[in-house]
PDB file of C-alpha atoms in Angstrom:
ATOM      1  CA  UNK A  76     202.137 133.228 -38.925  1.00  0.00           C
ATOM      2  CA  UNK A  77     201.452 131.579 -35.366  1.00  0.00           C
ATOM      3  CA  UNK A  78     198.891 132.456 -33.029  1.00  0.00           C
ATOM      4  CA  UNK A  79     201.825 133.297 -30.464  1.00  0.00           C
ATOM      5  CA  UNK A  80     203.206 135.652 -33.423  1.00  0.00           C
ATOM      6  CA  UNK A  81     199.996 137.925 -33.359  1.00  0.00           C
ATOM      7  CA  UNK A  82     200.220 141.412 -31.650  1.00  0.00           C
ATOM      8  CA  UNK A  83     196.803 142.655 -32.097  1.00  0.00           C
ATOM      9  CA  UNK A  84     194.106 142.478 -29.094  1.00  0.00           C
ATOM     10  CA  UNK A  85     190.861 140.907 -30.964  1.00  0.00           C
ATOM     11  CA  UNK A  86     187.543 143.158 -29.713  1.00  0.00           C
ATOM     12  CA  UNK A  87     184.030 143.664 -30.700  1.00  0.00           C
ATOM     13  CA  UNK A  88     182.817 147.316 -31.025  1.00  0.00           C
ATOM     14  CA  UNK A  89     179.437 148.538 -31.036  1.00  0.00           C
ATOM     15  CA  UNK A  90     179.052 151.490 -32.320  1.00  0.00           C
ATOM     16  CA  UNK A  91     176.169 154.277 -33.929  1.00  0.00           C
ATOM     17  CA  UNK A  92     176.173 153.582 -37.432  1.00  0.00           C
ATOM     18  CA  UNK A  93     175.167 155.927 -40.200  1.00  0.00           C
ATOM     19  CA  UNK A  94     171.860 155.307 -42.440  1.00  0.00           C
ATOM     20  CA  UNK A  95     171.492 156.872 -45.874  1.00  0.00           C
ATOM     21  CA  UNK A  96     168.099 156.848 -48.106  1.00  0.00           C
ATOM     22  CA  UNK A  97     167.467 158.082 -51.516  1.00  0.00           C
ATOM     23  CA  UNK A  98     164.443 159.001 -53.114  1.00  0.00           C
ATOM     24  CA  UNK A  99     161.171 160.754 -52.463  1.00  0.00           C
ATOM     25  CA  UNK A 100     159.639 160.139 -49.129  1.00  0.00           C
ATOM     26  CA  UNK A 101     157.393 161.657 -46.411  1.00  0.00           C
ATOM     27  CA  UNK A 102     159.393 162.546 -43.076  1.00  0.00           C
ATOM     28  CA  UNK A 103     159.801 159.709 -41.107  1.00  0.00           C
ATOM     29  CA  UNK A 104     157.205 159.202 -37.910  1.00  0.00           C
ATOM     30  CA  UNK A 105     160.656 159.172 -35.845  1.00  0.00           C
ATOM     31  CA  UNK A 106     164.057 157.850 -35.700  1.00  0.00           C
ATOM     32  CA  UNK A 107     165.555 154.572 -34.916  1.00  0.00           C
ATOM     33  CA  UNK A 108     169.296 154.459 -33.812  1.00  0.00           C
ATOM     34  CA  UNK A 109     171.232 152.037 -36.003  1.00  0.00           C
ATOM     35  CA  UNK A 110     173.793 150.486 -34.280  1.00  0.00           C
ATOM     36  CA  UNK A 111     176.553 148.050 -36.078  1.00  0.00           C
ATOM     37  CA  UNK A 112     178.661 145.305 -34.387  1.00  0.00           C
ATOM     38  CA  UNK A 113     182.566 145.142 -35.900  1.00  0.00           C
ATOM     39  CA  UNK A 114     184.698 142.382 -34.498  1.00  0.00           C
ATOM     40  CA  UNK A 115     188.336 142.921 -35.611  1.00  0.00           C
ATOM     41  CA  UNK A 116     192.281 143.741 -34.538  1.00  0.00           C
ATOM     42  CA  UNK A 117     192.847 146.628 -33.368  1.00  0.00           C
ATOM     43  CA  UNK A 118     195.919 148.073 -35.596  1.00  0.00           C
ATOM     44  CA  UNK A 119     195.852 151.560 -34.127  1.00  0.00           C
ATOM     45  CA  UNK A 120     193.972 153.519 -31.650  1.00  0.00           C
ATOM     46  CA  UNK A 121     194.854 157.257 -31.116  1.00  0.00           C
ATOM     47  CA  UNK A 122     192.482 159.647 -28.995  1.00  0.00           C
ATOM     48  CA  UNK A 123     189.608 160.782 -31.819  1.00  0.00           C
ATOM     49  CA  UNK A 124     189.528 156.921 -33.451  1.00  0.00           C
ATOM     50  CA  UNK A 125     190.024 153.102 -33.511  1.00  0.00           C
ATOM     51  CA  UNK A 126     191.239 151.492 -36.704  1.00  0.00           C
ATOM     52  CA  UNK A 127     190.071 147.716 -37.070  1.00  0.00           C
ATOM     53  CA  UNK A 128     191.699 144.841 -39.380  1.00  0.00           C
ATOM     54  CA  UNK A 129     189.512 141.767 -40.236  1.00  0.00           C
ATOM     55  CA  UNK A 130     193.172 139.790 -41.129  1.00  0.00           C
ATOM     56  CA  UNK A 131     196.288 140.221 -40.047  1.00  0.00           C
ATOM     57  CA  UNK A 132     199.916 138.860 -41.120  1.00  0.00           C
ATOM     58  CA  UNK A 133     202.601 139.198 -38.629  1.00  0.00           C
ATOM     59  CA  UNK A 134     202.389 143.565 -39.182  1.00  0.00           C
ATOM     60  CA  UNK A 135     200.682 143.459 -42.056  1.00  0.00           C
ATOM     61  CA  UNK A 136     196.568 143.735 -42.154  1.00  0.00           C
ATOM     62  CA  UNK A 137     193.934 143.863 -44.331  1.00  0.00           C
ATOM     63  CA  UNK A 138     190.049 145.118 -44.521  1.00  0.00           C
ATOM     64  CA  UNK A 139     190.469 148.396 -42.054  1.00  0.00           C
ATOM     65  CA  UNK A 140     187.599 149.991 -40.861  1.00  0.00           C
ATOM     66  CA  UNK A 141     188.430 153.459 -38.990  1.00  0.00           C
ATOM     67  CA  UNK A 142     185.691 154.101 -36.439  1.00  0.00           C
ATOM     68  CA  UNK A 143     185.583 158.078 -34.991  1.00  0.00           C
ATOM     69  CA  UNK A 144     185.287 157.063 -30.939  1.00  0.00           C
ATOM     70  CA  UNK A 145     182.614 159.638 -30.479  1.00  0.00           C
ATOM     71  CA  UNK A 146     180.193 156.626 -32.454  1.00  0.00           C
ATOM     72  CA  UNK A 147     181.400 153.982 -30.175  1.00  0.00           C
ATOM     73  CA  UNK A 148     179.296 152.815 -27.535  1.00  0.00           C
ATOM     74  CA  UNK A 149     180.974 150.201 -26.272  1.00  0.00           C
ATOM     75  CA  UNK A 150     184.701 148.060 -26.423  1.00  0.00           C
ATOM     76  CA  UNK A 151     184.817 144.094 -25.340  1.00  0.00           C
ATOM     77  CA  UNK A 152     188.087 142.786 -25.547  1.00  0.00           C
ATOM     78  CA  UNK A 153     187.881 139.146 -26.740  1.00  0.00           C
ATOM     79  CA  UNK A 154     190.927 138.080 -26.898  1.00  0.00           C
ATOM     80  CA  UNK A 155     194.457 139.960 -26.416  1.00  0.00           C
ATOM     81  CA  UNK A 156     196.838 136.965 -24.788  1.00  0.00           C
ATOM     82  CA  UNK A 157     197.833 134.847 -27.896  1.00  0.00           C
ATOM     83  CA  UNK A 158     198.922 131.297 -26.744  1.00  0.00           C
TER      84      UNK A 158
END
């Protein structure tokens, strides 16, 4: 595949990530907001989510991550005009 081939706008998304723990603990003093960085193609987009492709293949993609929007903070588009 070319460069000029590719259909997908590259962006980064920051977005509110989830944290799990196990064990026994005492409460935690307060909470800290983890937020996560995910630079990828956007495949699809529909009004509740975005889904993300690390590699793509003329229409084919691999490694999705589907991010709900209501944990995205913010959208940069980095690249969407393949030359």
């Amino acid at each position: 595949m070319k460069l000029a081939d590719a259909t997908y706008k590259l962006v980064a998304v920051t977005w509110d990530d989830a944290e799990a723990d196990t064990g026994w603990d005492e409460p935690p003093k307060g909470l800290e907001e983890k937020l996560a960085l995910t630079v990828g193609f956007v495949i699809k987009e529909t009004k509740k989510h975005i889904l993300l492709a690390n590699t793509i293949d003329g229409h084919m993609s691999n490694g999705r991550l589907q991010i709900p929007k209501a944990m995205i903070r913010q959208v940069e588009v980095l690249y969407r005009d393949w030359e």
